[in-house]
Short mmCIF file of C-alpha atoms and ligand atoms in Angstrom, two decimals:
data_model
loop_
_atom_site.label_atom_id
_atom_site.label_comp_id
_atom_site.label_asym_id
_atom_site.label_seq_id
_atom_site.Cartn_x
_atom_site.Cartn_y
_atom_site.Cartn_z
CA MET W 1 -12.93 7.59 -4.56
CA ARG W 2 -9.25 7.38 -5.56
CA LEU W 3 -7.53 4.10 -4.60
CA GLY W 4 -3.97 3.24 -4.00
CA VAL W 5 -2.95 -0.44 -3.99
CA LEU W 6 0.06 -1.56 -1.86
CA ILE W 7 1.55 -4.87 -3.37
CA SER W 8 4.66 -7.00 -3.02
CA GLY W 9 4.30 -9.82 -5.56
CA ARG W 10 2.13 -11.24 -8.40
CA GLY W 11 -0.90 -8.84 -8.00
CA SER W 12 -3.91 -11.23 -8.83
CA ASN W 13 -6.01 -9.27 -6.43
CA LEU W 14 -4.62 -6.26 -7.84
CA GLN W 15 -5.90 -7.38 -11.23
CA ALA W 16 -9.33 -7.95 -9.80
CA LEU W 17 -9.32 -4.51 -8.74
CA ILE W 18 -8.05 -3.22 -12.16
CA ASP W 19 -10.76 -5.24 -13.81
CA ALA W 20 -13.48 -3.81 -11.54
CA THR W 21 -12.34 -0.14 -11.72
CA SER W 22 -12.21 -0.42 -15.53
CA ASP W 23 -16.05 -0.42 -15.54
CA ASP W 24 -16.94 3.26 -15.64
CA ALA W 25 -19.95 2.38 -13.38
CA PHE W 26 -17.57 1.38 -10.57
CA PRO W 27 -17.53 3.89 -7.94
CA ALA W 28 -13.61 4.18 -7.47
CA THR W 29 -10.77 4.69 -9.59
CA LEU W 30 -7.13 3.01 -9.35
CA ALA W 31 -4.93 6.20 -8.72
CA VAL W 32 -1.59 4.40 -8.10
CA VAL W 33 0.13 1.09 -7.32
CA VAL W 34 2.90 1.11 -5.03
CA SER W 35 5.24 -2.01 -4.68
CA ASN W 36 8.19 -2.56 -2.04
CA GLU W 37 9.52 -5.06 -4.53
CA ALA W 38 10.98 -3.80 -7.89
CA GLY W 39 10.46 -7.35 -9.37
CA ALA W 40 6.70 -7.65 -8.23
CA GLY W 41 4.56 -9.02 -11.12
CA GLY W 42 1.87 -6.68 -10.29
CA LEU W 43 3.65 -3.78 -11.37
CA LYS W 44 3.46 -5.01 -14.95
CA ARG W 45 -0.30 -5.68 -14.56
CA ALA W 46 -0.49 -1.93 -13.51
CA GLN W 47 1.57 -0.77 -16.28
CA SER W 48 -0.48 -2.67 -18.96
CA ALA W 49 -3.39 -0.94 -17.85
CA GLY W 50 -2.05 2.39 -17.71
CA ILE W 51 -2.07 2.86 -13.84
CA PRO W 52 0.91 4.91 -12.41
CA THR W 53 3.32 2.72 -10.48
CA GLU W 54 5.91 3.59 -7.64
CA ILE W 55 8.65 1.49 -6.18
CA VAL W 56 9.55 2.40 -2.57
CA SER W 57 11.95 -0.40 -1.55
CA HIS W 58 12.01 -1.19 2.23
CA ARG W 59 15.73 -2.22 1.61
CA ASP W 60 16.71 1.06 0.22
CA VAL W 61 14.61 3.40 2.41
CA LYS W 62 15.58 2.85 6.05
CA PRO W 63 14.54 2.93 8.95
CA LYS W 64 10.89 1.82 8.49
CA ALA W 65 9.53 5.22 9.48
CA ALA W 66 11.29 6.71 6.54
CA PHE W 67 10.04 3.81 4.45
CA GLU W 68 6.39 4.39 5.42
CA ALA W 69 6.86 8.21 5.09
CA LYS W 70 7.78 7.56 1.47
CA LEU W 71 4.64 5.48 1.02
CA THR W 72 2.51 8.02 2.42
CA GLU W 73 4.03 10.53 0.04
CA ALA W 74 3.46 8.62 -2.90
CA LEU W 75 -0.04 8.20 -1.87
CA HIS W 76 -0.56 11.75 -1.29
CA LEU W 77 1.03 12.69 -4.67
CA TYR W 78 -1.73 10.76 -6.21
CA LYS W 79 -4.39 12.09 -3.87
CA VAL W 80 -5.38 8.59 -2.50
CA ASP W 81 -8.65 8.35 -0.52
CA LEU W 82 -8.36 4.53 0.26
CA VAL W 83 -5.39 2.27 0.62
CA CYS W 84 -6.00 -1.14 -0.36
CA CYS W 85 -3.14 -3.82 0.62
CA ALA W 86 -3.10 -6.67 -1.70
CA GLY W 87 -0.25 -8.98 -0.94
CA PHE W 88 1.67 -6.33 0.73
CA MET W 89 4.29 -8.54 2.88
CA ARG W 90 5.50 -5.49 5.13
CA LEU W 91 4.03 -5.07 8.60
CA LEU W 92 2.81 -1.47 9.02
CA SER W 93 3.68 0.55 12.03
CA GLU W 94 1.45 2.27 14.49
CA ALA W 95 2.09 5.62 13.13
CA PHE W 96 1.17 4.56 9.50
CA VAL W 97 -1.86 2.70 10.75
CA THR W 98 -2.90 5.57 12.70
CA ASP W 99 -2.34 8.12 9.79
CA TRP W 100 -4.60 6.14 7.47
CA LYS W 101 -7.13 4.92 10.02
CA ASP W 102 -10.18 3.64 8.41
CA ARG W 103 -8.79 4.39 5.17
CA LEU W 104 -6.43 1.40 5.14
CA ILE W 105 -7.79 -2.15 4.20
CA ASN W 106 -6.41 -5.60 3.50
CA ILE W 107 -7.18 -8.99 2.16
CA HIS W 108 -6.39 -11.94 4.03
CA PRO W 109 -6.84 -15.64 2.85
CA SER W 110 -8.53 -16.93 5.83
CA LEU W 111 -11.85 -16.33 7.79
CA LEU W 112 -10.48 -14.25 10.42
CA PRO W 113 -9.92 -14.22 13.25
CA SER W 114 -8.75 -17.75 12.43
CA PHE W 115 -5.34 -18.44 10.77
CA ARG W 116 -3.85 -14.86 11.09
CA GLY W 117 -0.37 -14.63 9.62
CA LEU W 118 1.40 -16.92 7.08
CA ASP W 119 1.10 -20.45 5.89
CA VAL W 120 -2.59 -20.20 6.39
CA HIS W 121 -3.78 -22.83 3.94
CA ALA W 122 -1.39 -25.49 5.49
CA ARG W 123 -2.52 -24.69 9.05
CA ALA W 124 -6.24 -24.80 7.91
CA LEU W 125 -5.67 -28.25 6.43
CA SER W 126 -3.74 -29.29 9.58
CA ALA W 127 -6.64 -28.12 11.80
CA GLY W 128 -9.11 -30.12 9.82
CA VAL W 129 -11.60 -27.28 9.21
CA LYS W 130 -14.21 -28.08 6.68
CA VAL W 131 -14.59 -24.41 5.57
CA SER W 132 -12.12 -21.56 4.66
CA GLY W 133 -12.19 -18.46 2.73
CA CYS W 134 -11.15 -14.92 2.70
CA THR W 135 -11.49 -11.78 4.64
CA VAL W 136 -11.43 -7.99 3.77
CA HIS W 137 -10.71 -5.83 6.88
CA TYR W 138 -9.89 -2.55 8.13
CA VAL W 139 -6.08 -2.57 9.16
CA ARG W 140 -5.17 -2.08 12.86
CA VAL W 141 -1.78 -2.49 14.45
CA GLU W 142 -1.93 -6.11 15.18
CA MET W 143 -1.20 -8.20 12.26
CA ASP W 144 -4.36 -9.32 10.42
CA ASP W 145 -6.52 -7.74 12.91
CA GLY W 146 -9.29 -5.01 12.50
CA PRO W 147 -12.99 -4.68 11.78
CA ILE W 148 -14.22 -7.08 9.33
CA ILE W 149 -15.79 -5.54 6.18
CA GLY W 150 -16.58 -8.78 4.25
CA GLN W 151 -15.99 -12.41 4.08
CA ALA W 152 -16.43 -15.18 1.57
CA ALA W 153 -16.47 -18.87 2.38
CA VAL W 154 -15.22 -22.07 0.42
CA PRO W 155 -15.42 -25.61 1.19
CA VAL W 156 -12.46 -27.70 2.24
CA LEU W 157 -12.42 -30.75 0.13
CA SER W 158 -11.11 -34.05 0.84
CA GLY W 159 -7.61 -34.49 -0.99
CA ASP W 160 -7.00 -30.67 -0.86
CA THR W 161 -3.41 -29.64 -0.73
CA PRO W 162 -2.35 -26.12 0.46
CA GLU W 163 -2.05 -25.22 -3.30
CA ARG W 164 -5.59 -26.55 -4.08
CA LEU W 165 -7.23 -24.66 -1.15
CA ALA W 166 -5.28 -21.66 -2.17
CA ALA W 167 -6.38 -21.45 -5.51
CA ARG W 168 -10.00 -22.00 -4.48
CA VAL W 169 -9.70 -19.19 -1.78
CA LEU W 170 -8.11 -16.94 -4.34
CA GLU W 171 -10.92 -17.21 -6.67
CA ALA W 172 -13.23 -15.87 -3.82
CA GLU W 173 -10.65 -13.19 -3.08
CA HIS W 174 -11.18 -11.80 -6.52
CA GLN W 175 -14.89 -11.44 -5.96
CA LEU W 176 -14.68 -10.16 -2.39
CA TYR W 177 -12.10 -7.48 -2.72
CA PRO W 178 -13.91 -5.46 -5.48
CA ALA W 179 -17.30 -6.02 -3.71
CA CYS W 180 -15.86 -4.56 -0.46
CA VAL W 181 -14.30 -1.65 -2.02
CA ARG W 182 -17.40 -0.92 -3.82
CA ALA W 183 -19.47 -0.95 -0.69
CA ILE W 184 -16.79 1.43 0.96
CA ALA W 185 -16.88 3.84 -2.21
CA GLU W 186 -20.48 3.96 -2.24
CA GLY W 187 -20.73 5.10 1.40
CA ARG W 188 -22.47 1.87 2.65
CA THR W 189 -20.00 0.91 5.51
CA ARG W 190 -19.73 2.41 8.92
CA ILE W 191 -17.62 1.27 11.83
CA GLN W 192 -19.49 1.01 14.96
CA GLY W 193 -17.99 -0.46 18.17
CA GLY W 194 -15.31 -2.41 16.44
CA ARG W 195 -17.81 -3.81 13.83
CA VAL W 196 -18.39 -2.79 10.30
CA ILE W 197 -22.08 -2.37 9.43
CA VAL W 198 -22.55 -2.78 5.64
CA ASP W 199 -25.86 -1.75 3.98
CA GLY W 200 -26.71 -4.09 1.22
CA GLU W 201 -23.69 -5.97 -0.46
CA PRO W 202 -21.00 -7.46 0.07
CA ARG W 203 -23.16 -10.54 1.09
CA PRO W 204 -21.11 -13.59 1.92
CA ILE W 205 -20.60 -15.57 -1.32
CA ALA W 206 -22.52 -18.81 -1.44
CA LEU W 207 -20.39 -21.99 -1.04
CA SER W 208 -22.36 -23.37 -4.20
CA SER W 209 -21.13 -20.57 -6.28
CA LEU W 210 -17.49 -21.54 -6.07
CA ARG W 211 -15.66 -24.61 -7.08
C1 GRF Y 1 -3.49 -13.17 -1.32
O1 GRF Y 1 -3.80 -14.47 -1.10
C2 GRF Y 1 -4.00 -12.34 -0.25
O2 GRF Y 1 -4.96 -12.75 0.48
C3 GRF Y 1 -2.67 -12.43 0.63
O3 GRF Y 1 -1.52 -12.55 -0.24
C4 GRF Y 1 -2.04 -12.91 -1.51
C5 GRF Y 1 -1.60 -12.09 -2.66
O4 GRF Y 1 -1.87 -12.52 -3.71
N1 GRF Y 1 -2.52 -11.24 1.52
P1 GRF Y 1 -1.84 -11.65 -5.01
O5 GRF Y 1 -0.59 -10.90 -5.16
O6 GRF Y 1 -2.93 -10.59 -5.09
O7 GRF Y 1 -2.04 -12.73 -6.25
#
């Protein structure tokens, strides 16, 4: 299975996918990394790993339909089977989501459906939740919506700041994203009635396994 990763920033989840796919036994390869930001740190990570990169700027390519057509063109050029959003900060339109339906996934730093959107960790702390985590899901038109492939939970600790909680969740993200991609690439996922049935992994990551 050929992966295309969409990024906008530092690309630590991209790095987790680079590390996972560098193992010959992993059932997917990284075909291309596409960024909408020329300065995204993740581009350097991809280049260091010898993975092709493309920049499609939403500022230069307008309107949105043209921007998304360029994204699709880049993904097709590299024969991408599965598109992984990893800190990609543009909302995708219905047309794009429909074109890539069930071949487009995202990682979000909360236990969806709680805390969709931005400032997730500050909102989780304000709400006083005792457990947070991350979710990998198929993308649908609504933001941070869609069938859930996998989730990992981490504890919220007293004295947490949004930054400390974010770092703990991020560590879980780096385990969860490759585990979910692996499950898809091995054909162990199917969507039934808006839910994802996963055979075998990914199992929820135990609280105790994460700081
Ligand atoms: C991650 O927390 C991810 O869940 C969210 O954006 C952040 C991206 O971080 N969608 P990185 O660029 O992968 O380091």
